[in-house]
Tab-separated table of C-alpha atoms and ligand atoms in Angstrom:
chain	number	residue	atom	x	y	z
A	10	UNK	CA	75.320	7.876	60.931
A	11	UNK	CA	72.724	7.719	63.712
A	12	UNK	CA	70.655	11.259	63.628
A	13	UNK	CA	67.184	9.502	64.263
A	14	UNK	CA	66.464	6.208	65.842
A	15	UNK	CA	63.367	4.196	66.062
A	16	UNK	CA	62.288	3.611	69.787
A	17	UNK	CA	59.429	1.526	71.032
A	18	UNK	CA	57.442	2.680	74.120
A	19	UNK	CA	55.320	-0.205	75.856
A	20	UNK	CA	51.404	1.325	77.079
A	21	UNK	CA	52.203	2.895	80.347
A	22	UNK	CA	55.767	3.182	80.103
A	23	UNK	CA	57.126	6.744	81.042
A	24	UNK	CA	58.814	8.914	77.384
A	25	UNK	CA	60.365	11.225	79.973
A	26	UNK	CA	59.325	13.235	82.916
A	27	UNK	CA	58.361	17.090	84.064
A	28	UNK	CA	61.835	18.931	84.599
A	29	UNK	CA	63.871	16.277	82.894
A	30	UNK	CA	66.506	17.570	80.692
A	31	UNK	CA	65.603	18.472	76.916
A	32	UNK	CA	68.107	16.153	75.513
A	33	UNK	CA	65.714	14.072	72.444
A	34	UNK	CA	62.506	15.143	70.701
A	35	UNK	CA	60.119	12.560	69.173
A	36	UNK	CA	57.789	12.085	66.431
A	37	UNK	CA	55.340	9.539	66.970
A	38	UNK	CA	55.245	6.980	64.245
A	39	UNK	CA	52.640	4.735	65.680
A	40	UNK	CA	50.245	4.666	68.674
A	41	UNK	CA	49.749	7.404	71.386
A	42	UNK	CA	50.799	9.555	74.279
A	43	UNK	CA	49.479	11.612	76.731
A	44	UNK	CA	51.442	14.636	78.011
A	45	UNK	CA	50.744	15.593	81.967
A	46	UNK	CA	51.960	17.898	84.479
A	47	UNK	CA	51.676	17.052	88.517
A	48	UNK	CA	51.760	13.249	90.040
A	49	UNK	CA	49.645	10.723	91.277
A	50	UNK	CA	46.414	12.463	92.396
A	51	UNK	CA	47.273	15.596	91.482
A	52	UNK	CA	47.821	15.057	87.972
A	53	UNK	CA	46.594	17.242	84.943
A	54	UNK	CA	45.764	15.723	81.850
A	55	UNK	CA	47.309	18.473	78.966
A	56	UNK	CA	46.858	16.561	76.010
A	57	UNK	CA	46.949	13.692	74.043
A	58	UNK	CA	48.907	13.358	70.987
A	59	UNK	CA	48.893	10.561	68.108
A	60	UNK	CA	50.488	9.582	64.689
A	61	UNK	CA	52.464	12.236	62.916
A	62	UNK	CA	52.903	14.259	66.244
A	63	UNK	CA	56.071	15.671	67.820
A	64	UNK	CA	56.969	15.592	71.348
A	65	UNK	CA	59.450	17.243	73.198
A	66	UNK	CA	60.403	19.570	70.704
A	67	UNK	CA	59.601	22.775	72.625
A	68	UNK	CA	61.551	22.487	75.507
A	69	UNK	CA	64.405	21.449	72.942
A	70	UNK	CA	64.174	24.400	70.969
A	71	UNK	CA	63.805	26.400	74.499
A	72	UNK	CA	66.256	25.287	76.421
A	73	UNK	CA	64.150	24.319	79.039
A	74	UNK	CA	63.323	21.492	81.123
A	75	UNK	CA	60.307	19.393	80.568
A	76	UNK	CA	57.111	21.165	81.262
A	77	UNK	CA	55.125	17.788	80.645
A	78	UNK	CA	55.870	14.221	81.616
A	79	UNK	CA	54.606	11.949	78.814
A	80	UNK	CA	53.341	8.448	79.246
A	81	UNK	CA	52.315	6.142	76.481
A	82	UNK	CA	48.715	6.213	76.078
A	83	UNK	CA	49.128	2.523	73.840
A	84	UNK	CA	52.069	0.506	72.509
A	85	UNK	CA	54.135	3.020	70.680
A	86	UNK	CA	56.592	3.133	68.306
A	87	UNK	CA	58.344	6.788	67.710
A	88	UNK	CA	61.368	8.462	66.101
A	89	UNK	CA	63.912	10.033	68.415
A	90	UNK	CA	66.141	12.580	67.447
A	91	UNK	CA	68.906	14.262	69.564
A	92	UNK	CA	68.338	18.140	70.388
A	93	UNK	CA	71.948	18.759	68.720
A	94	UNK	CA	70.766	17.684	65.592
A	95	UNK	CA	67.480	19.672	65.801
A	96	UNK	CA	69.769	23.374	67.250
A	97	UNK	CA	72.056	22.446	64.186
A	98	UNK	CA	68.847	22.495	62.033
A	99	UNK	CA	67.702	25.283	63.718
A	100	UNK	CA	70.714	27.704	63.451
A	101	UNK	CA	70.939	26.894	59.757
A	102	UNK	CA	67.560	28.449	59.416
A	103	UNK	CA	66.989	30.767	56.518
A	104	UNK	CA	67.084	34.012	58.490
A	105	UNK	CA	63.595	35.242	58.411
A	106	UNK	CA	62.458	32.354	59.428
A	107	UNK	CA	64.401	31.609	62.277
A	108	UNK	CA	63.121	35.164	63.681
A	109	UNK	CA	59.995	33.824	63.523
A	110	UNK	CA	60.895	30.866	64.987
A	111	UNK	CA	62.690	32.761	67.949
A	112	UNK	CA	59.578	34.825	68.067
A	113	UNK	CA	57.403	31.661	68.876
A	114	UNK	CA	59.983	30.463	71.164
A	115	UNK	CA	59.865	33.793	73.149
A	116	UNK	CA	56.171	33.788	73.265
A	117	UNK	CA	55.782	30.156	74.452
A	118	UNK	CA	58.724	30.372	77.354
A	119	UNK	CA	56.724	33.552	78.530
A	120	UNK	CA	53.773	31.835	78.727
A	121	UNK	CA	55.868	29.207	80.449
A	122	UNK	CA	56.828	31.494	82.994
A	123	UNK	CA	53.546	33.122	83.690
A	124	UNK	CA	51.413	29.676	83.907
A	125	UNK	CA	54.307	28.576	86.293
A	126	UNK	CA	53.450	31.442	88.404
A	127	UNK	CA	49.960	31.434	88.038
A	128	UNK	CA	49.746	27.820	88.717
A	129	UNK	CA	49.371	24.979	85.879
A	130	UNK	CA	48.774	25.696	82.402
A	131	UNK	CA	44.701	24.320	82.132
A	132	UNK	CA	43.787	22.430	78.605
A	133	UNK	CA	40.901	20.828	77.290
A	134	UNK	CA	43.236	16.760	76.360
A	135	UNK	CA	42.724	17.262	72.352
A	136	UNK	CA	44.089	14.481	70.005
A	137	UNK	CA	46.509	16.111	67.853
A	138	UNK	CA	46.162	13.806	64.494
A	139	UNK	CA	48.756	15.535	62.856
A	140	UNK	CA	50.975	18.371	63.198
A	141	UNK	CA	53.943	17.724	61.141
A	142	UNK	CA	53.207	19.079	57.017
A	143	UNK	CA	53.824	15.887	54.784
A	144	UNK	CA	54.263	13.558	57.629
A	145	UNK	CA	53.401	10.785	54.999
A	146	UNK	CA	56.718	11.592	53.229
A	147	UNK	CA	58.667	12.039	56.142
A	148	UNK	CA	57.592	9.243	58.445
A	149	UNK	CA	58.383	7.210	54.492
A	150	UNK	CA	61.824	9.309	54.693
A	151	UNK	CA	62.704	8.475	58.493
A	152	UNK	CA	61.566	3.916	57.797
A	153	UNK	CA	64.241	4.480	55.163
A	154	UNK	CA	66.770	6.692	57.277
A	155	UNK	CA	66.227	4.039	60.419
A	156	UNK	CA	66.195	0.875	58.091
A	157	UNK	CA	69.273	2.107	56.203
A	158	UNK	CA	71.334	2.566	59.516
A	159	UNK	CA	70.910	-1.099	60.059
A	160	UNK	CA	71.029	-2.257	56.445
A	161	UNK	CA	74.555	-1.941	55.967
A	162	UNK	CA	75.566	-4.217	58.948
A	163	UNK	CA	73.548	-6.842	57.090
A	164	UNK	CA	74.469	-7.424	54.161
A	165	UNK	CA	71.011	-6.198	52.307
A	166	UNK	CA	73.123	-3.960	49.459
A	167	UNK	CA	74.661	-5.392	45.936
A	168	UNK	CA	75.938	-4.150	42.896
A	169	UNK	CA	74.577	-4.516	39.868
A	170	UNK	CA	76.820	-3.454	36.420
A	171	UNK	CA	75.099	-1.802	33.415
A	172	UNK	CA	77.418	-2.564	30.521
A	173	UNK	CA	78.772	0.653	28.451
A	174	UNK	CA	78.829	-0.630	24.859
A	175	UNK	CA	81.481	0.802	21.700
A	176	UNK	CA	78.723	0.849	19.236
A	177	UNK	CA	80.716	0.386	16.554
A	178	UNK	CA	82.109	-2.708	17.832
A	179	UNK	CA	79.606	-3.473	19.865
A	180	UNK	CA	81.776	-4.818	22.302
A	181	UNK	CA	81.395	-4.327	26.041
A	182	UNK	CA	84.076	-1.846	27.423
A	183	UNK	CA	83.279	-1.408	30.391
A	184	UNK	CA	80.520	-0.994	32.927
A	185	UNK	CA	78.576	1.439	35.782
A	186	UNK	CA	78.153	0.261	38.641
A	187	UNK	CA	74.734	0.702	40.260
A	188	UNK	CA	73.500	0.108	43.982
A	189	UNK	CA	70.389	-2.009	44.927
A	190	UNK	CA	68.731	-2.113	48.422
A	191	UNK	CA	66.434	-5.408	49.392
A	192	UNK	CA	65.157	-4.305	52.460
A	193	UNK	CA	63.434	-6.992	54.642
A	194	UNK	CA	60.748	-4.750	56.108
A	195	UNK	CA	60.552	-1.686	53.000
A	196	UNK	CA	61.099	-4.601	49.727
A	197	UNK	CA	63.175	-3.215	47.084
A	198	UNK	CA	64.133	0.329	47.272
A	199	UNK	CA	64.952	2.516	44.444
A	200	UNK	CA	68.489	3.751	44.439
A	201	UNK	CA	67.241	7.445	43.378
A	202	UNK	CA	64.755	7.302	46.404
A	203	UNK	CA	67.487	6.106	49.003
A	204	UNK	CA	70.222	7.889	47.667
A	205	UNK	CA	68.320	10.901	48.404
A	206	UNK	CA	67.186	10.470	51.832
A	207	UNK	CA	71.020	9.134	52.615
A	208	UNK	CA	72.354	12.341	51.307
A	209	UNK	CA	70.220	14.443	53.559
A	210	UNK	CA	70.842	12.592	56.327
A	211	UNK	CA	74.598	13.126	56.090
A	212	UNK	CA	74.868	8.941	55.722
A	213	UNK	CA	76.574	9.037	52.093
A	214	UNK	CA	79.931	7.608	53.414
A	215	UNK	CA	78.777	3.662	54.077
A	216	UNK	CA	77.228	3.726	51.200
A	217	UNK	CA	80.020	4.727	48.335
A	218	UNK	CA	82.589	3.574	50.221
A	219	UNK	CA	80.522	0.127	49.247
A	220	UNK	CA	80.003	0.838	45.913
A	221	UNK	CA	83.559	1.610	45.338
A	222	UNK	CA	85.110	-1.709	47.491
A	223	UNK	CA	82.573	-3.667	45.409
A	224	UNK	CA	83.238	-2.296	42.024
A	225	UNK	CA	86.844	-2.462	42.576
A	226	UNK	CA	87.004	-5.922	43.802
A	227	UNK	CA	84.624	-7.077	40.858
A	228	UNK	CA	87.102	-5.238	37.739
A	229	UNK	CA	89.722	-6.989	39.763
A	230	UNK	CA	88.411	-10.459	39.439
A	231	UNK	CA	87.267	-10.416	35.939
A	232	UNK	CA	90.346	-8.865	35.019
A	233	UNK	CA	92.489	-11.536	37.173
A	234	UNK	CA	89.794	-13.915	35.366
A	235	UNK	CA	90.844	-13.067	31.679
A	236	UNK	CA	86.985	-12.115	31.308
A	237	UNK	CA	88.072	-8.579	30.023
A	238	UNK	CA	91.077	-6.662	28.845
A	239	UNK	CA	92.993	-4.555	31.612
A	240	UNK	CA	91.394	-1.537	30.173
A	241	UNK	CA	87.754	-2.986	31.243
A	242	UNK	CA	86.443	-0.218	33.315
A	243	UNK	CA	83.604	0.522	36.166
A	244	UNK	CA	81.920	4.084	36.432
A	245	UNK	CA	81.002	4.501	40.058
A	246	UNK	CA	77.979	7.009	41.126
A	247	UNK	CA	79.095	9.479	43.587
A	248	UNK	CA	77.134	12.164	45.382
A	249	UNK	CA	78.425	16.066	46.140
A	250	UNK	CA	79.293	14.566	49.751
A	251	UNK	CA	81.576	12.302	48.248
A	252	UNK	CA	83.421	14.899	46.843
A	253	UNK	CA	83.726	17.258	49.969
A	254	UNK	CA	85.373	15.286	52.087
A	255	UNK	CA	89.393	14.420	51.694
A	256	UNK	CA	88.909	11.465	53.056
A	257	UNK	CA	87.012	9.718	50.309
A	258	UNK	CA	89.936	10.253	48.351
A	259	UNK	CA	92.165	8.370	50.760
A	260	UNK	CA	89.592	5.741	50.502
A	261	UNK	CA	89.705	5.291	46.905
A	262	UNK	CA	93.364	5.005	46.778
A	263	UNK	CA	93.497	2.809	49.720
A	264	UNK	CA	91.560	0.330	47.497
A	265	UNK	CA	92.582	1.067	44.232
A	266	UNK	CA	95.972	0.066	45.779
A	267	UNK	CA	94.707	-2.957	47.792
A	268	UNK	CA	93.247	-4.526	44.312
A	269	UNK	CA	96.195	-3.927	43.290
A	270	UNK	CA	94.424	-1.969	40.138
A	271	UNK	CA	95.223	0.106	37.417
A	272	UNK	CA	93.413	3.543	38.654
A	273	UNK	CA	92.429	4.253	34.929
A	274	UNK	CA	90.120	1.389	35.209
A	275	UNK	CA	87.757	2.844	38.197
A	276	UNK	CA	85.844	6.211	36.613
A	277	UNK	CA	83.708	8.745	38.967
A	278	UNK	CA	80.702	9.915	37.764
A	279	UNK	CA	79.252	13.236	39.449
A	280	UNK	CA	76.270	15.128	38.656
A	281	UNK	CA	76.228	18.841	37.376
A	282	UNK	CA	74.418	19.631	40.924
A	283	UNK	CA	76.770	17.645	42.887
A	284	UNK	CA	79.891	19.557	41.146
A	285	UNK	CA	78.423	22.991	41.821
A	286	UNK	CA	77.942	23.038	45.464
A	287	UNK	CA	81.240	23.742	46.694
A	288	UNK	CA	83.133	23.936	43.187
A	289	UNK	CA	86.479	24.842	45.060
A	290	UNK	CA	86.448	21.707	47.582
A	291	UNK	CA	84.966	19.368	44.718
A	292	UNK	CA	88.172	21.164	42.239
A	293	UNK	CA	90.791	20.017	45.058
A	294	UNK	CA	89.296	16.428	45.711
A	295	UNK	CA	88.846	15.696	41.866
A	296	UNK	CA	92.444	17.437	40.887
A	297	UNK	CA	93.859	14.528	43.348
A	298	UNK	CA	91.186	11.188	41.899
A	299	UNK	CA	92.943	12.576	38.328
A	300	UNK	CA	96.076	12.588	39.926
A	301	UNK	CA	95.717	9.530	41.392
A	302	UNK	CA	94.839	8.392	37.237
A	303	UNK	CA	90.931	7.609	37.936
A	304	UNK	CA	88.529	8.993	35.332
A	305	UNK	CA	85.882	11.926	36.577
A	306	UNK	CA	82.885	12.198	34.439
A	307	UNK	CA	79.461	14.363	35.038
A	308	UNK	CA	76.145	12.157	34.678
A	309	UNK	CA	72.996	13.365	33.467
A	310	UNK	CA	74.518	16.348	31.512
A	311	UNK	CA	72.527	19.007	30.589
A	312	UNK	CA	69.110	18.705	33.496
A	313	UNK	CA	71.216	20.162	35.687
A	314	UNK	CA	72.570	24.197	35.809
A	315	UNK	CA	74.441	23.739	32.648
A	316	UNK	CA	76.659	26.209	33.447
A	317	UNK	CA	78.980	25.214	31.058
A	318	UNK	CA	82.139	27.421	32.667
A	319	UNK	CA	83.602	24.694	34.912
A	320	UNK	CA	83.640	22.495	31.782
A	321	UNK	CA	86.485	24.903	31.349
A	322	UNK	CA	88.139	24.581	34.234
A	323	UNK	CA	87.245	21.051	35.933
A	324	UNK	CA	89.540	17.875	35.514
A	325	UNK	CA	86.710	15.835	33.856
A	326	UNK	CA	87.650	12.972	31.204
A	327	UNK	CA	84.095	12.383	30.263
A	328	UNK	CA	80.089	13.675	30.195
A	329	UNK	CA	77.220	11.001	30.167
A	330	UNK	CA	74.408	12.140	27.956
A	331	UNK	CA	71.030	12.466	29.691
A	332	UNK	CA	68.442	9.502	28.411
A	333	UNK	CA	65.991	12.885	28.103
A	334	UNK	CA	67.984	13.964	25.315
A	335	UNK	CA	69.979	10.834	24.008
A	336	UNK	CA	67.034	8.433	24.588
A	337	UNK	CA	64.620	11.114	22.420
A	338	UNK	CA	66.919	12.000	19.887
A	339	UNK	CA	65.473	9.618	17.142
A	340	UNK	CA	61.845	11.383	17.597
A	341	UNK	CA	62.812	14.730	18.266
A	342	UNK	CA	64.771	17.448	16.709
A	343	UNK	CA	65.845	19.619	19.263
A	344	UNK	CA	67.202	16.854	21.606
A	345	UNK	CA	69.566	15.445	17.696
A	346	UNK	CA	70.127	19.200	17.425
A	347	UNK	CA	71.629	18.623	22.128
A	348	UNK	CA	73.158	15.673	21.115
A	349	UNK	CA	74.835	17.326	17.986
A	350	UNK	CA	76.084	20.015	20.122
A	351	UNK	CA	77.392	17.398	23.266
A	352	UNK	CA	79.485	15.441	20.795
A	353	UNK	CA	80.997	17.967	18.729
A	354	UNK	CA	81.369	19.356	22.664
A	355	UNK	CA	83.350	16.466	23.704
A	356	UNK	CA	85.816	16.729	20.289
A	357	UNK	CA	86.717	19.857	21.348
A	358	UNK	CA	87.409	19.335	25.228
A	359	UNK	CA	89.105	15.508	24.256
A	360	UNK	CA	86.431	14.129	26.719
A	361	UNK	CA	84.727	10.994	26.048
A	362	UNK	CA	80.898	11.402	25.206
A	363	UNK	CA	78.859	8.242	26.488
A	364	UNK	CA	75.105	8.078	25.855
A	365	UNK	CA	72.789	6.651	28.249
A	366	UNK	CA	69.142	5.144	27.861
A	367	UNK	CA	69.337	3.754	24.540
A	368	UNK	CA	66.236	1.498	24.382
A	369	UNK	CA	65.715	0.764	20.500
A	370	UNK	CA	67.285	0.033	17.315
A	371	UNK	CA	65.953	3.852	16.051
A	372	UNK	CA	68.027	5.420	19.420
A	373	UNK	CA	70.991	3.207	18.264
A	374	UNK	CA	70.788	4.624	14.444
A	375	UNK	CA	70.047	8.193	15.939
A	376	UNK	CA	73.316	8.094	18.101
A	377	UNK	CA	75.194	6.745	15.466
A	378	UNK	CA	74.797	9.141	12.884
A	379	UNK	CA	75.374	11.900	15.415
A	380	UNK	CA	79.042	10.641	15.689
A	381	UNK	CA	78.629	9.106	19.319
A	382	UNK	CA	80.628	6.315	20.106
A	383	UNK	CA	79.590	5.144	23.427
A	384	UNK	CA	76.299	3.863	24.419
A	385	UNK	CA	74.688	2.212	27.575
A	386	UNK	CA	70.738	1.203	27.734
A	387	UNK	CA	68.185	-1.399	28.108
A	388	UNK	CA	68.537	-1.608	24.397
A	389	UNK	CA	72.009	-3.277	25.209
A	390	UNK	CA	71.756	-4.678	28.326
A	391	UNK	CA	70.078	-4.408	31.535
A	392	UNK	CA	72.002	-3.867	34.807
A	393	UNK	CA	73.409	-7.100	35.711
A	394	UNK	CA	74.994	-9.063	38.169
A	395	UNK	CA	79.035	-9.823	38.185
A	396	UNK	CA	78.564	-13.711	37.320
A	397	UNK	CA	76.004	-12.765	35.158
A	398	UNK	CA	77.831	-9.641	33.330
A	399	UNK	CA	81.209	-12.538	33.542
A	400	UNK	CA	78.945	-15.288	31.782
A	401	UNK	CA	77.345	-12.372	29.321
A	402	UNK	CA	81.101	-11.156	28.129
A	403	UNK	CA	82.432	-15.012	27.876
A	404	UNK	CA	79.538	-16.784	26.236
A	405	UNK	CA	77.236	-13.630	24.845
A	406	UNK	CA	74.561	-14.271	26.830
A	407	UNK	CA	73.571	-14.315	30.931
A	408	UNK	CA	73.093	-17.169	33.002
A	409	UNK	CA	70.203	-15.880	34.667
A	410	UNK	CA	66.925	-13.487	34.944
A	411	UNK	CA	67.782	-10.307	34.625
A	412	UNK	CA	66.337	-7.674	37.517
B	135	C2E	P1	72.096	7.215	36.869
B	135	C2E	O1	73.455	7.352	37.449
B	135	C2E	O2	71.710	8.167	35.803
B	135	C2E	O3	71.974	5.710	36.382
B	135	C2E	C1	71.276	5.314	35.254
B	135	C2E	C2	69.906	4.817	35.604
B	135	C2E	O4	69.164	4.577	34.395
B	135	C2E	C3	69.949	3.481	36.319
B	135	C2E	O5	68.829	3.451	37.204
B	135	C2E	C4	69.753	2.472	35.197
B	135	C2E	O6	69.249	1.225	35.620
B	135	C2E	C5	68.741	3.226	34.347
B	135	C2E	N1	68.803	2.832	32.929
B	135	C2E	C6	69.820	2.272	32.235
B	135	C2E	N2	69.476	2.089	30.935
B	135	C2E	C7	68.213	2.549	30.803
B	135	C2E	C8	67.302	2.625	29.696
B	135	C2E	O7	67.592	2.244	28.556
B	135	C2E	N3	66.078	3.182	29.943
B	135	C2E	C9	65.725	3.628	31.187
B	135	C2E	N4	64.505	4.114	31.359
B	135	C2E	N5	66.562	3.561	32.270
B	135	C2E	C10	67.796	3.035	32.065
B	135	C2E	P2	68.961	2.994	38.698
B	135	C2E	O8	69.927	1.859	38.839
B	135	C2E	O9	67.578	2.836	39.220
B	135	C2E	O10	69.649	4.240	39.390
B	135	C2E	C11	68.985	5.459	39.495
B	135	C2E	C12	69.895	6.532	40.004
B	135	C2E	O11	70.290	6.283	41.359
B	135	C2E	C13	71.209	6.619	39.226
B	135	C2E	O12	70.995	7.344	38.047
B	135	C2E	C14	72.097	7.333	40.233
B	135	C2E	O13	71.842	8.719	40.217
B	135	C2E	C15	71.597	6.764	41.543
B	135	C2E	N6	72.491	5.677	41.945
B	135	C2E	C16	72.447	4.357	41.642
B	135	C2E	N7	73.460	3.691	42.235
B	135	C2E	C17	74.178	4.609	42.922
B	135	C2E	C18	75.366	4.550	43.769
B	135	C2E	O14	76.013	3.506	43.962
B	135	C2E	N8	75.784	5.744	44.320
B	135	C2E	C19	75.126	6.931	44.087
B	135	C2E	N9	75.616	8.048	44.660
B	135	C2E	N10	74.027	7.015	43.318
B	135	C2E	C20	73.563	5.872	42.741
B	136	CA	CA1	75.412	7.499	36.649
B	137	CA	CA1	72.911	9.191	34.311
C-alpha cells in the first residue's frame, strides 16, 4: 500500500534533472520549484510552479525523458507518485477521454521535438498557483492516504462496539464493530471519510484485516470471560474490496480458527454498492464466509441500487435497516410504510431484520409496532469500548465517557 509518498525537498536541492528518466511525478503540497533547461551560465528559467502544482507529469505520460531539471525554489514538501500508477490510471481512462488525452500528449511531444530542434523552448517564469481542479480535496485526500500508510505501523486504530439490542428483551445480543482513527498530525478521522480514501487507494486490506483480528479476539475474551453467551456476536464492516479478493477469506478463517471461535458468532456486513460491483466474485467469496458458518448481511439497505434480484440469489442471513428510513419512521409515513415492507421482507427470505439509528423512545415504539425485533442506536447505546461494552453487559452501565 504505498501509491503516493510524501517527500521533502530542502531550498536548492535538485527534484530531478533534464534527460533523467520519467520514473515519479509530483504534486507540490507546500513551497516552490522552479523548472529549467541548460546549466550553470547557460541556464533558462521556464517556470516557476507552487502549491497545488504537478511536476513531472508530462514526460510521464510521454514517455520521455526530462525536458526540465527542477530545483526547489524554498523548503518543499510534495507528493510523489510512481509513473506505473499514473499509466495504470491512464489506460483505465474512459475512452473519449483518453483520446483527448493522447491528443495533448501528441501535440506537446511535437512541440518537444520542434523546440529541441529549433533550440530551447523560451517562457516568460509564471507562478502556476494552481493547476490541479479541487486540489483542496485532494491534497486533504493524499495527508490521509500518506498518514494512513504509516498509521497502521503505530498503533493509532481501535475498535469501538455499538451494541445490537433484542428490543423485546432488551438485552444486548451482540455488537458491530466500528473503526476509529486518532491521527497525531489529522486528530480524529471519520471512519466514512477514511474508509473512502483507503478504498480508492487500493489500501482496504490493513485495514479489515484489523477490524476482523480485533473483533474476533474481543468476542473471544468476553466469551472466555462469561461476559456473554456463546451466541454473543460482532458484525464487522467490510468494503467491495474485501469481497474480491480470495484471500480475505483465508484470512477470516485463519482467525476464526486461531480464536478458536464459533464462526456463527463473527457476521459480515456489506453494502448494496459493495455487493454489486462484481456480483459473481462477491457470490463465490460470500458462498465460502457461509460455508465457513459466518453470517453475511447488507448495511444501509435500501440508499443503495435496491435491486432487489440478488436478494434472490445471494447467501445473506440478514439486512440492516437504513437510520433514513428506520430512524424516521415514527414521523413519517412513507419510511413506516419501507420499514413495513423490509420486515415483512425479511419473514419471507428467513433473514434477520436489524434496525439501525434508533435515537428516541418514539423510534423505539415505531419499530416495535412494525414487528422489528432488532435494534441498534444512540437511543441504546453509543459505540463503546470492549472494557467498557464488558463493564456495560456485567453491571448495566459503562465505566467510562463514552466517545
Ligand atoms: P455504518 O456501517 O452504517 O455504521 C453505523 C454508523 O452510524 C456508525 O458511524 C455509528 O456510530 C452511527 N450510529 C449508530 N447509532 C446511531 C444513531 O442512533 N444515530 C446516528 N446519527 N448515528 C448512529 P461511524 O462509526 O462513524 O461509521 C460510519 C461508517 O464508516 C459506517 O457506517 C461504515 O460504513 C464505515 N465504517 C466504520 N467502521 C468500519 C470498518 O471497520 N470497516 C469498514 N469497511 N467500514 C467501516
Ligand atoms: Ca455497518
Ligand atoms: Ca449501516
Amino acid at each position: 500500500m504505498k501509491p503516493i509518498t510524501e517527500v521533502t525537498l530542502p531550498k536548492g536541492a535538485i527534484l530531478y534533472r533534464e534527460s533523467d528518466a520519467n520514473d515519479y511525478a509530483y504534486i507540490i503540497k507546500s513551497g516552490e520549484v522552479v523548472l529549467f533547461q541548460g546549466h550553470a551560465r547557460r541556464r533558462i528559467e521556464v517556470e516557476r510552479r507552487g502549491a497545488g502544482s504537478v511536476v513531472g507529469d508530462l514526460s510521464v505520460l510521454t514517455g520521455q525523458a526530462r525536458a526540465v531539471t527542477v530545483q526547489a525554489k524554498s523548503d518543499c514538501v510534495l507528493y510523489r507518485i510512481a509513473a506505473g500508477q499514473i499509466t495504470d490510471k491512464f489506460n483505465r481512462l474512459d475512452p473519449i477521454l483518453r483520446a483527448c488525452v493522447d491528443t495533448a500528449i501528441t501535440f506537446s511531444r511535437t512541440h518537444a521535438q520542434r523546440a529541441a530542434k529549433g533550440g530551447r523552448v523560451r517562457a516568460a517564469p509564471i507562478l502556476a498557483p494552481s493547476v490541479l481542479h479541487n486540489s483542496e480535496d485532494l491534497m486533504s485526500r493524499f495527508q490521509i492516504e500518506t498518514e494512513l500508510s504509516r498509521a497502521l505501523r503505530t498503533d493509532q486504530f481501535s475498535m469501538k462496539y455499538q451494541p445490537v439490542v433484542e428490543i423485546p428483551s432488551g438485552r444486548i445480543i451482540g455488537v458491530e464493530a466500528l473503526m476509529r482513527w486518532d491521527n497525531p498530525t489529522l486528530g480524529v478521522v471519520r471512519p466514512d471519510v477514511f474508509i473512502k480514501v483507503a478504498e480508492s487507494a487500493g489500501a482496504m486490506q490493513d485495514l479489515t484485516e484489523f477490524a476482523i483480528t480485533e473483533a474476533c479476539d474481543a468476542i473471544a475474551r468476553l466469551h472466555a470471560s462469561g461476559t456473554v453467551s456463546n451466541t454473543f456476536f460482532a458484525s464487522v464492516n467490510i468494503s467491495a474490496q474485501d469481497i474480491a479478493r480470495a484471500e480475505f477469506v483465508d484470512h477470516l478463517a485463519q482467525t476464526l480458527d486461531r480464536c478458536d471461535l464459533d464462526p456463527a458468532c463473527i457476521k459480515l456486513e456489506l453494502t448494496e454498492t459493495a455487493l454489486i460491483q462484481d456480483v459473481d466474485v462477491a457470490d463465490s467469496n460470500l458462498r465460502r464466509v457461509r460455508a465457513l458458518g459466518c453470517g453475511v448481511s447488507i448495511d444501509d439497505f435500501g440508499t443503495g441500487y435496491s435491486n432487489l434480484a440478488y436478494l434472490k440469489s445471494l447467501p445473506l442471513t440478514a439486512i440492516k435497516i437504513d437510520r433514513c428510513f428506520s430512524g424516521d419512521a415514527y414521523g413519517n409515513s412513507v419510511s413506516r410504510g419501507i420499514v413495513r415492507l423490509l420486515v415483512n421482507l425479511g419473514r419471507d427470505l428467513g433473514v434477520d431484520i436489524i434496525a439501525e439509528g434508533l435515537e428516541t423512545e418514539g423510534d423505539v415504539d415505531t419499530l416495535t409496532a412494525l414487528g422489528c425485533i432488532m435494534a441498534q442506536g444512540y437511543h441504546f447505546h453509543h459505540p463503546l469500548g470492549e472494557a467498557d461494552l464488558a463493564h456495560l453487559i456485567a453491571h448495566g452501565d459503562t465505566v467510562s465517557q463514552i466517545a
